[in-house]
């Protein structure tokens, strides 16, 4: 029955997308056969008013009708232009995570259930909501410390959002399985794997203890950084469904007039924003991955404060070196080195030619060097780079795509503050400083130290590895002699799973088909 209900929810979502004109806004003229017929049918059923809106506005209206879980789906797919295409990813990135507030009484119930204490014991004052998003909303409150009142922000999970999300998640998985089964060309995009990633990231985002931990980690990393910080966490008043943190007094970065009126130097703020982001990415390998201007405040002294750390990105040492050497290689026009880094990192398969790949890199870099520095977009450079690497069979790497998406947003904010913003001049001190410290003599010493630790760990595990190798050798000998065999229980389970999958797929298709026929009959 869960498959049937998932099918109905999937049909409803499709119907909303049709009625709001999202499907009609797709480039259907390029289609042929049945897909083109479906696109024309969708245009027929689109609301007349929706046809007057831009595609991004149609998408926003459809997502609001579908509910919070579709907002998160849209924001997630905005980080996957390899799946939805660059144009659609840009439209999805514009989705505003703003929802209606829920009653204060329900927030109080959620806090008390999560922390096991009365709100009156936790807060001296607990006010009405001041902002609401798809997963949670924020309340202004006060706590008492050493006899003095301290203003805090309290983030509370939206009631029922987990149940609603997991219900819709069944529909997402059904759509992904059907896509993989009936559209072979889409299998390279791994829709089921993409859906699993969405499920995992949203589970993390819906546990506010993990967001608190991310704020704490980023706070420790940036405690000595000039001009950037994150709010401190009140761990006593934080649980799975509630996060209490320092209240931030400042001007939102999307209020350009307010920043100017407060006397802030917009050029200094834009440079500080980019350098802070690159510092977190290269130095720490941990960055705020949702740095849109609504999540950034500027305090009276010019310090940038980043809030809402539900989405964070991580880069390993190899990925950080990859990013730094690529950016520095483009700055110095060393395209061969940029190509070599891709091969050394294992991103491009060895069967390809390094010189040919360097030629493709040059095709990106040379046009850029012919432009004024203030017009060169690092985000656009990374986008072009990933497009070229697809030609050389570079596999999709989610951590790099999340970095690319965040870079697009951060650079866009910087250029809003300073239209003549020089990305390369601003980034060069951070990038070259990281390269000098990590790829020079000091970096070699650190690598040698890490290598020695790895060898020591391997030496300690040598007896266990030898025993495993011996067992594996015996198993391979037995397999070669008798062949690979499943026990009866495993074979029976595989048969049942295959039969259940086939039945559920056929049933879902019948449900979708009958529902569409019913909708068409009601309209006609």
Coordinates of C-alpha atoms in Angstrom, one line a residue:
X1 CA 0.0 0.0 0.0
X2 CA 2.9 2.4 0.6
X3 CA 3.8 2.1 -3.1
X4 CA 0.2 2.9 -4.1
X5 CA 0.1 6.0 -1.8
X6 CA 3.5 7.0 -3.1
X7 CA 2.2 6.7 -6.6
X8 CA -0.8 9.0 -5.8
X9 CA 1.5 11.6 -4.2
X10 CA 3.8 11.5 -7.2
X11 CA 0.8 12.0 -9.5
X12 CA -0.4 15.0 -7.4
X13 CA 3.1 16.5 -7.5
X14 CA 3.2 16.1 -11.3
X15 CA -0.3 17.7 -11.6
X16 CA 0.8 20.7 -9.6
X17 CA 3.9 21.1 -11.7
X18 CA 1.7 21.0 -14.8
X19 CA -1.0 23.4 -13.5
X20 CA 1.7 26.0 -12.4
X21 CA 3.3 25.9 -15.8
X22 CA 6.6 24.3 -14.8
X23 CA 6.4 21.5 -17.4
X24 CA 5.3 23.9 -20.1
X25 CA 8.3 26.1 -19.4
X26 CA 10.7 23.3 -20.3
X27 CA 12.2 23.4 -23.8
X28 CA 9.7 20.9 -25.3
X29 CA 10.2 22.0 -28.9
X30 CA 13.4 19.9 -28.9
X31 CA 11.5 16.8 -28.0
X32 CA 9.8 14.2 -30.3
X33 CA 7.3 11.4 -30.1
X34 CA 5.5 10.7 -26.9
X35 CA 7.5 13.1 -24.7
X36 CA 6.6 16.0 -27.0
X37 CA 2.9 14.9 -26.9
X38 CA 3.1 14.9 -23.1
X39 CA 4.7 18.4 -23.1
X40 CA 1.9 19.8 -25.4
X41 CA -0.7 18.2 -23.2
X42 CA 0.9 19.9 -20.2
X43 CA 0.7 23.2 -21.9
X44 CA -3.0 22.6 -22.5
X45 CA -3.7 22.0 -18.8
X46 CA -1.5 25.0 -17.5
X47 CA -3.3 27.8 -15.8
X48 CA -3.6 30.8 -18.1
X49 CA -2.2 33.1 -15.4
X50 CA 0.9 30.9 -14.9
X51 CA 1.9 31.4 -18.6
X52 CA 2.5 35.1 -17.8
X53 CA 5.1 34.2 -15.1
X54 CA 8.9 33.6 -15.5
X55 CA 10.0 30.0 -15.2
X56 CA 11.6 30.6 -11.8
X57 CA 8.4 32.2 -10.5
X58 CA 6.3 29.2 -11.7
X59 CA 8.7 26.8 -10.0
X60 CA 8.5 28.8 -6.8
X61 CA 4.7 28.8 -6.7
X62 CA 4.6 25.1 -7.5
X63 CA 7.0 24.2 -4.7
X64 CA 5.1 26.4 -2.2
X65 CA 1.9 24.4 -3.0
X66 CA 3.7 21.1 -2.7
X67 CA 5.1 21.8 0.8
X68 CA 8.3 21.9 2.8
X69 CA 9.8 18.6 1.6
X70 CA 9.7 19.9 -2.0
X71 CA 11.5 23.0 -1.0
X72 CA 14.3 20.9 0.3
X73 CA 14.2 18.7 -2.8
X74 CA 14.5 21.9 -5.0
X75 CA 17.4 23.3 -2.9
X76 CA 19.2 19.9 -3.1
X77 CA 18.8 19.6 -6.8
X78 CA 20.2 23.1 -7.2
X79 CA 23.5 21.6 -6.1
X80 CA 23.3 19.0 -8.9
X81 CA 23.4 20.7 -12.3
X82 CA 24.7 17.4 -13.6
X83 CA 21.2 16.0 -12.9
X84 CA 18.8 18.8 -13.7
X85 CA 21.0 21.0 -16.1
X86 CA 22.6 24.4 -15.4
X87 CA 19.5 26.5 -16.3
X88 CA 17.1 24.6 -14.0
X89 CA 19.8 24.5 -11.2
X90 CA 20.0 28.3 -11.3
X91 CA 16.2 28.5 -11.1
X92 CA 16.1 26.1 -8.2
X93 CA 18.9 28.0 -6.4
X94 CA 16.6 31.1 -6.4
X95 CA 14.0 29.2 -4.3
X96 CA 13.4 31.1 -1.1
X97 CA 13.2 28.9 2.0
X98 CA 10.4 30.9 3.5
X99 CA 7.2 29.3 4.8
X100 CA 4.3 30.3 7.0
X101 CA 4.9 30.3 10.7
X102 CA 3.3 27.7 13.0
X103 CA 1.7 28.6 16.4
X104 CA 3.9 29.5 19.4
X105 CA 2.1 26.9 21.5
X106 CA 3.2 24.1 19.1
X107 CA 6.8 25.4 19.4
X108 CA 6.6 25.3 23.2
X109 CA 5.3 21.7 23.0
X110 CA 8.2 20.7 20.8
X111 CA 10.8 22.3 23.0
X112 CA 9.5 20.7 26.2
X113 CA 9.3 17.3 24.6
X114 CA 12.8 17.6 23.2
X115 CA 14.5 18.9 26.4
X116 CA 12.2 17.4 29.1
X117 CA 11.9 20.7 30.9
X118 CA 9.2 23.5 31.0
X119 CA 9.8 26.5 28.8
X120 CA 9.5 28.7 31.8
X121 CA 12.4 26.9 33.4
X122 CA 14.5 27.2 30.3
X123 CA 13.8 30.8 29.2
X124 CA 12.9 34.0 31.1
X125 CA 10.9 35.1 28.1
X126 CA 9.9 33.2 25.0
X127 CA 8.5 35.3 22.1
X128 CA 6.6 34.8 18.9
X129 CA 8.3 33.5 15.7
X130 CA 10.5 36.0 13.8
X131 CA 11.3 33.8 10.8
X132 CA 10.1 30.5 9.4
X133 CA 11.7 28.1 6.8
X134 CA 10.7 24.7 5.5
X135 CA 12.2 22.6 8.4
X136 CA 12.2 25.0 11.3
X137 CA 11.3 28.5 12.6
X138 CA 13.1 30.9 14.9
X139 CA 11.8 32.6 18.0
X140 CA 13.3 35.5 20.0
X141 CA 13.8 34.6 23.7
X142 CA 15.8 35.6 26.8
X143 CA 17.8 33.6 29.3
X144 CA 19.3 34.6 32.6
X145 CA 23.0 34.3 33.3
X146 CA 24.6 35.7 36.5
X147 CA 21.5 37.7 37.1
X148 CA 21.5 39.4 33.7
X149 CA 19.1 38.8 30.8
X150 CA 20.7 37.6 27.6
X151 CA 18.8 37.7 24.3
X152 CA 18.9 34.4 22.3
X153 CA 17.5 32.9 19.1
X154 CA 15.6 29.6 19.5
X155 CA 15.3 27.4 16.4
X156 CA 12.4 24.9 16.6
X157 CA 11.7 22.0 14.2
X158 CA 8.4 22.3 12.4
X159 CA 5.8 19.9 13.8
X160 CA 5.2 16.8 11.6
X161 CA 7.9 17.8 9.1
X162 CA 9.8 14.5 9.5
X163 CA 6.7 12.4 8.8
X164 CA 5.7 14.5 5.8
X165 CA 9.3 14.4 4.4
X166 CA 9.6 10.6 4.7
X167 CA 6.2 10.2 3.1
X168 CA 7.3 12.3 0.1
X169 CA 10.6 10.5 0.1
X170 CA 8.7 7.3 -0.8
X171 CA 7.5 9.1 -3.9
X172 CA 11.0 10.3 -4.7
X173 CA 12.4 6.8 -4.5
X174 CA 9.5 5.5 -6.6
X175 CA 10.2 8.1 -9.3
X176 CA 13.9 7.3 -9.2
X177 CA 13.4 3.5 -9.6
X178 CA 10.9 4.0 -12.4
X179 CA 13.3 6.4 -14.1
X180 CA 16.2 3.9 -13.9
X181 CA 14.0 1.0 -15.1
X182 CA 12.3 2.7 -18.1
X183 CA 14.7 5.4 -19.1
X184 CA 18.1 3.7 -19.6
X185 CA 19.8 6.9 -20.7
X186 CA 19.2 8.3 -17.2
X187 CA 21.1 5.5 -15.4
X188 CA 24.4 7.3 -15.7
X189 CA 23.0 10.0 -13.5
X190 CA 22.2 7.4 -10.7
X191 CA 18.8 8.8 -9.7
X192 CA 18.4 6.3 -6.9
X193 CA 21.8 7.2 -5.4
X194 CA 20.9 10.9 -5.7
X195 CA 17.7 10.3 -3.8
X196 CA 19.6 8.4 -1.1
X197 CA 21.9 11.4 -0.8
X198 CA 19.0 13.7 -0.4
X199 CA 17.5 11.5 2.3
X200 CA 20.8 11.4 4.3
X201 CA 21.5 15.2 4.1
X202 CA 17.9 16.0 5.1
X203 CA 18.0 13.6 8.1
X204 CA 21.1 15.4 9.3
X205 CA 19.5 18.8 8.7
X206 CA 16.4 17.8 10.8
X207 CA 18.6 16.9 13.8
X208 CA 19.4 20.3 15.3
X209 CA 22.1 18.8 17.6
X210 CA 24.1 18.2 14.4
X211 CA 23.7 21.8 13.3
X212 CA 24.8 23.0 16.7
X213 CA 27.9 20.8 16.4
X214 CA 28.6 22.3 13.0
X215 CA 28.3 25.8 14.5
X216 CA 30.7 24.8 17.3
X217 CA 33.2 23.4 14.9
X218 CA 33.2 26.4 12.5
X219 CA 33.4 28.7 15.6
X220 CA 36.5 26.9 16.8
X221 CA 38.1 27.1 13.3
X222 CA 37.4 30.8 12.9
X223 CA 38.0 32.1 16.5
X224 CA 41.1 33.9 15.4
X225 CA 39.9 35.0 12.0
X226 CA 39.5 38.7 11.3
X227 CA 36.0 39.9 10.4
X228 CA 34.1 36.6 10.5
X229 CA 32.4 34.5 13.1
X230 CA 29.3 32.3 13.8
X231 CA 26.9 32.6 16.8
X232 CA 27.8 30.6 19.9
X233 CA 25.6 27.7 21.0
X234 CA 23.7 27.3 24.3
X235 CA 24.2 23.5 24.7
X236 CA 22.0 23.3 27.9
X237 CA 19.0 24.4 25.8
X238 CA 19.7 22.4 22.6
X239 CA 18.3 19.1 21.6
X240 CA 17.1 17.2 18.6
X241 CA 14.2 19.5 17.9
X242 CA 15.5 22.8 19.4
X243 CA 18.7 24.8 19.0
X244 CA 19.4 27.8 21.2
X245 CA 22.1 30.2 20.1
X246 CA 23.4 33.7 20.5
X247 CA 21.1 36.4 19.1
X248 CA 22.8 38.4 16.3
X249 CA 22.3 42.1 16.1
X250 CA 23.3 43.3 12.6
X251 CA 22.2 44.2 9.1
X252 CA 21.4 41.4 6.7
X253 CA 23.7 41.3 3.7
X254 CA 20.8 41.5 1.3
X255 CA 19.9 44.9 2.7
X256 CA 22.4 46.9 0.6
X257 CA 20.8 50.3 1.5
X258 CA 20.9 49.3 5.2
X259 CA 24.6 48.4 5.0
X260 CA 25.4 51.7 3.3
X261 CA 23.3 53.7 5.9
X262 CA 25.2 52.0 8.7
X263 CA 28.4 53.3 7.3
X264 CA 29.9 50.0 6.2
X265 CA 32.5 49.8 3.4
X266 CA 30.8 47.4 0.9
X267 CA 34.1 46.7 -0.9
X268 CA 35.8 45.6 2.3
X269 CA 32.9 43.4 3.2
X270 CA 32.8 41.7 -0.2
X271 CA 36.6 41.0 0.0
X272 CA 36.3 39.7 3.6
X273 CA 33.4 37.4 2.6
X274 CA 35.3 35.7 -0.3
X275 CA 38.6 35.4 1.7
X276 CA 36.8 34.0 4.7
X277 CA 35.0 31.4 2.5
X278 CA 38.3 30.4 0.8
X279 CA 40.1 30.2 4.1
X280 CA 37.5 27.9 5.6
X281 CA 37.6 25.7 2.4
X282 CA 41.3 25.4 1.9
X283 CA 42.6 25.7 5.5
X284 CA 39.9 23.8 7.4
X285 CA 38.2 21.7 4.7
X286 CA 34.9 22.6 6.3
X287 CA 32.7 25.4 5.0
X288 CA 29.2 26.9 5.3
X289 CA 27.4 25.5 2.2
X290 CA 24.3 27.8 2.4
X291 CA 25.9 31.3 2.4
X292 CA 23.1 33.2 0.7
X293 CA 22.7 36.8 1.8
X294 CA 19.7 36.0 4.0
X295 CA 22.0 33.9 6.2
X296 CA 24.7 36.6 6.5
X297 CA 24.6 39.5 9.0
X298 CA 27.1 42.4 9.3
X299 CA 27.7 43.7 12.8
X300 CA 28.4 47.3 13.7
X301 CA 32.1 46.8 13.6
X302 CA 32.0 45.2 10.1
X303 CA 32.2 41.6 11.3
X304 CA 30.3 39.1 9.1
X305 CA 28.2 36.6 11.1
X306 CA 26.9 33.5 9.3
X307 CA 23.8 31.7 10.6
X308 CA 21.7 28.6 9.6
X309 CA 24.5 26.0 9.3
X310 CA 22.1 23.1 8.4
X311 CA 24.1 22.4 5.2
X312 CA 27.9 22.2 5.5
X313 CA 30.5 21.0 3.1
X314 CA 33.7 19.1 3.7
X315 CA 36.8 18.7 1.5
X316 CA 39.6 16.2 2.1
X317 CA 43.2 17.1 1.8
X318 CA 43.3 15.9 -1.8
X319 CA 40.3 17.9 -2.8
X320 CA 41.8 21.0 -1.2
X321 CA 45.0 20.6 -3.1
X322 CA 43.0 20.0 -6.2
X323 CA 41.1 23.3 -5.7
X324 CA 44.1 25.4 -4.8
X325 CA 46.3 24.2 -7.6
X326 CA 43.6 24.6 -10.2
X327 CA 42.9 28.2 -9.1
X328 CA 46.6 29.0 -8.9
X329 CA 47.2 27.3 -12.3
X330 CA 44.7 29.4 -14.0
X331 CA 46.1 32.5 -12.3
X332 CA 49.6 31.7 -13.6
X333 CA 48.3 30.2 -16.9
X334 CA 50.1 26.9 -16.1
X335 CA 47.4 24.7 -17.9
X336 CA 49.6 21.6 -18.0
X337 CA 49.9 21.6 -14.2
X338 CA 46.1 22.0 -13.9
X339 CA 45.7 19.0 -16.1
X340 CA 48.3 17.0 -14.1
X341 CA 46.6 17.7 -10.9
X342 CA 43.4 16.1 -12.2
X343 CA 45.3 12.9 -13.1
X344 CA 47.2 12.9 -9.8
X345 CA 44.0 13.2 -7.8
X346 CA 42.5 10.3 -9.8
X347 CA 39.6 12.4 -11.1
X348 CA 40.3 11.7 -14.8
X349 CA 40.9 8.1 -15.8
X350 CA 44.5 7.2 -16.8
X351 CA 43.5 6.1 -20.4
X352 CA 43.2 9.8 -21.4
X353 CA 46.1 11.9 -22.5
X354 CA 47.4 14.6 -20.2
X355 CA 48.4 16.9 -23.0
X356 CA 45.0 16.6 -24.7
X357 CA 43.3 17.4 -21.4
X358 CA 45.7 20.4 -20.9
X359 CA 44.6 21.6 -24.3
X360 CA 40.9 21.5 -23.2
X361 CA 41.9 23.4 -20.0
X362 CA 43.6 26.0 -22.1
X363 CA 40.4 26.5 -24.1
X364 CA 38.8 27.7 -20.8
X365 CA 41.7 29.7 -19.4
X366 CA 42.8 31.8 -22.4
X367 CA 39.5 33.6 -23.1
X368 CA 39.4 34.5 -19.4
X369 CA 42.9 36.1 -19.5
X370 CA 41.7 38.3 -22.3
X371 CA 39.1 39.9 -20.0
X372 CA 39.4 42.6 -17.4
X373 CA 40.0 41.0 -14.0
X374 CA 36.9 42.4 -12.4
X375 CA 34.7 40.6 -15.0
X376 CA 36.2 37.1 -14.5
X377 CA 34.0 34.8 -12.5
X378 CA 35.6 32.0 -10.5
X379 CA 32.3 30.3 -10.2
X380 CA 31.8 30.4 -14.0
X381 CA 35.4 29.0 -14.4
X382 CA 34.6 26.0 -12.1
X383 CA 31.3 25.4 -14.1
X384 CA 33.2 25.4 -17.4
X385 CA 35.9 23.2 -15.9
X386 CA 33.3 20.5 -14.8
X387 CA 31.7 20.6 -18.2
X388 CA 35.1 19.9 -19.8
X389 CA 36.0 17.1 -17.4
X390 CA 32.8 15.3 -18.3
X391 CA 34.2 14.9 -21.8
X392 CA 37.2 13.1 -20.2
X393 CA 35.0 10.7 -18.2
X394 CA 35.5 12.5 -14.8
X395 CA 32.9 10.9 -12.4
X396 CA 30.5 13.2 -10.6
X397 CA 31.9 14.2 -7.2
X398 CA 29.2 15.6 -4.9
X399 CA 31.6 17.4 -2.6
X400 CA 33.0 19.4 -5.5
X401 CA 29.5 20.2 -6.9
X402 CA 28.5 21.5 -3.5
X403 CA 31.6 23.6 -3.4
X404 CA 30.8 24.9 -6.9
X405 CA 27.2 25.8 -5.9
X406 CA 28.4 27.7 -2.8
X407 CA 31.1 29.5 -4.8
X408 CA 28.4 30.7 -7.2
X409 CA 26.3 32.1 -4.3
X410 CA 29.2 33.7 -2.4
X411 CA 30.7 35.3 -5.5
X412 CA 27.2 36.6 -6.5
X413 CA 26.8 38.2 -3.0
X414 CA 30.3 39.8 -3.3
X415 CA 29.5 41.3 -6.8
X416 CA 26.1 42.6 -5.4
X417 CA 28.1 44.5 -2.8
X418 CA 30.8 45.6 -5.2
X419 CA 30.0 45.4 -9.0
X420 CA 33.7 46.0 -9.8
X421 CA 34.8 43.2 -7.5
X422 CA 38.1 41.6 -8.6
X423 CA 37.8 37.9 -7.7
X424 CA 41.3 36.9 -8.6
X425 CA 43.1 39.8 -6.8
X426 CA 41.0 39.1 -3.7
X427 CA 41.5 35.3 -3.8
X428 CA 45.3 35.3 -4.6
X429 CA 46.6 36.0 -1.1
X430 CA 44.6 33.1 0.4
X431 CA 45.3 30.6 -2.4
X432 CA 49.0 31.4 -2.7
X433 CA 49.4 31.4 1.0
X434 CA 47.8 28.0 1.3
X435 CA 50.0 26.6 -1.5
X436 CA 53.2 28.0 0.1
X437 CA 52.3 26.4 3.4
X438 CA 51.0 23.1 2.2
X439 CA 52.8 22.3 -1.0
X440 CA 56.2 23.8 -0.1
X441 CA 58.9 22.4 2.3
X442 CA 56.6 22.7 5.3
X443 CA 53.8 20.9 3.5
X444 CA 56.3 18.1 2.5
X445 CA 57.3 17.7 6.2
X446 CA 53.6 17.4 7.2
X447 CA 53.1 14.8 4.4
X448 CA 56.1 12.8 5.6
X449 CA 54.8 12.9 9.2
X450 CA 51.4 11.6 8.1
X451 CA 53.0 8.9 5.9
X452 CA 55.1 7.7 8.9
X453 CA 51.9 7.5 11.0
X454 CA 50.2 5.5 8.3
X455 CA 53.1 3.1 8.1
X456 CA 53.2 2.6 11.9
X457 CA 49.4 1.9 11.9
X458 CA 49.9 -0.6 9.0
X459 CA 52.8 -2.3 10.9
X460 CA 50.5 -2.7 14.0
X461 CA 47.8 -4.3 11.8
X462 CA 50.2 -6.7 10.0
X463 CA 49.3 -9.9 11.9
X464 CA 45.6 -9.3 11.4
X465 CA 46.1 -8.5 7.7
X466 CA 48.2 -11.7 7.2
X467 CA 45.4 -13.8 8.8
X468 CA 42.8 -12.1 6.6
X469 CA 44.9 -12.7 3.5
X470 CA 45.2 -16.4 4.4
X471 CA 41.5 -16.8 4.9
X472 CA 40.8 -15.0 1.6
X473 CA 43.2 -17.2 -0.3
X474 CA 41.5 -20.4 1.0
X475 CA 38.0 -19.0 0.1
X476 CA 39.3 -18.2 -3.5
X477 CA 40.6 -21.8 -3.8
X478 CA 37.3 -23.2 -2.7
X479 CA 35.4 -20.9 -5.1
X480 CA 37.7 -21.9 -8.0
X481 CA 37.1 -25.6 -7.2
X482 CA 33.3 -25.6 -6.6
X483 CA 32.1 -22.3 -8.1
X484 CA 30.1 -19.4 -6.5
X485 CA 27.0 -20.7 -4.6
X486 CA 24.2 -19.1 -2.8
X487 CA 22.6 -20.8 0.2
X488 CA 18.9 -21.6 -0.1
X489 CA 17.8 -18.7 2.2
X490 CA 19.7 -16.1 0.1
X491 CA 18.3 -17.4 -3.2
X492 CA 14.8 -17.4 -1.9
X493 CA 15.2 -13.8 -0.6
X494 CA 16.5 -12.6 -4.0
X495 CA 13.5 -14.2 -5.8
X496 CA 11.0 -12.6 -3.4
X497 CA 12.7 -9.2 -3.7
X498 CA 12.7 -9.3 -7.5
X499 CA 9.0 -10.4 -7.7
X500 CA 8.0 -7.7 -5.2
X501 CA 9.9 -5.0 -7.2
X502 CA 8.2 -6.0 -10.4
X503 CA 4.7 -6.1 -8.9
X504 CA 5.1 -2.7 -7.2
X505 CA 6.5 -1.1 -10.4
X506 CA 3.5 -2.3 -12.5
X507 CA 1.0 -1.4 -9.8
X508 CA 2.5 2.2 -9.5
X509 CA 2.3 2.6 -13.3
X510 CA -1.4 1.5 -13.3
X511 CA -2.2 3.9 -10.5
X512 CA -0.5 6.8 -12.3
X513 CA -2.2 6.0 -15.6
X514 CA -5.7 5.7 -14.1
X515 CA -5.3 8.9 -12.1
X516 CA -4.2 10.9 -15.2
X517 CA -7.2 9.5 -17.1
X518 CA -9.5 10.6 -14.2
X519 CA -8.0 14.1 -14.0
X520 CA -8.3 14.5 -17.8
X521 CA -12.0 13.3 -17.7
X522 CA -12.8 15.7 -14.9
X523 CA -11.3 18.7 -16.8
X524 CA -12.9 17.8 -20.1

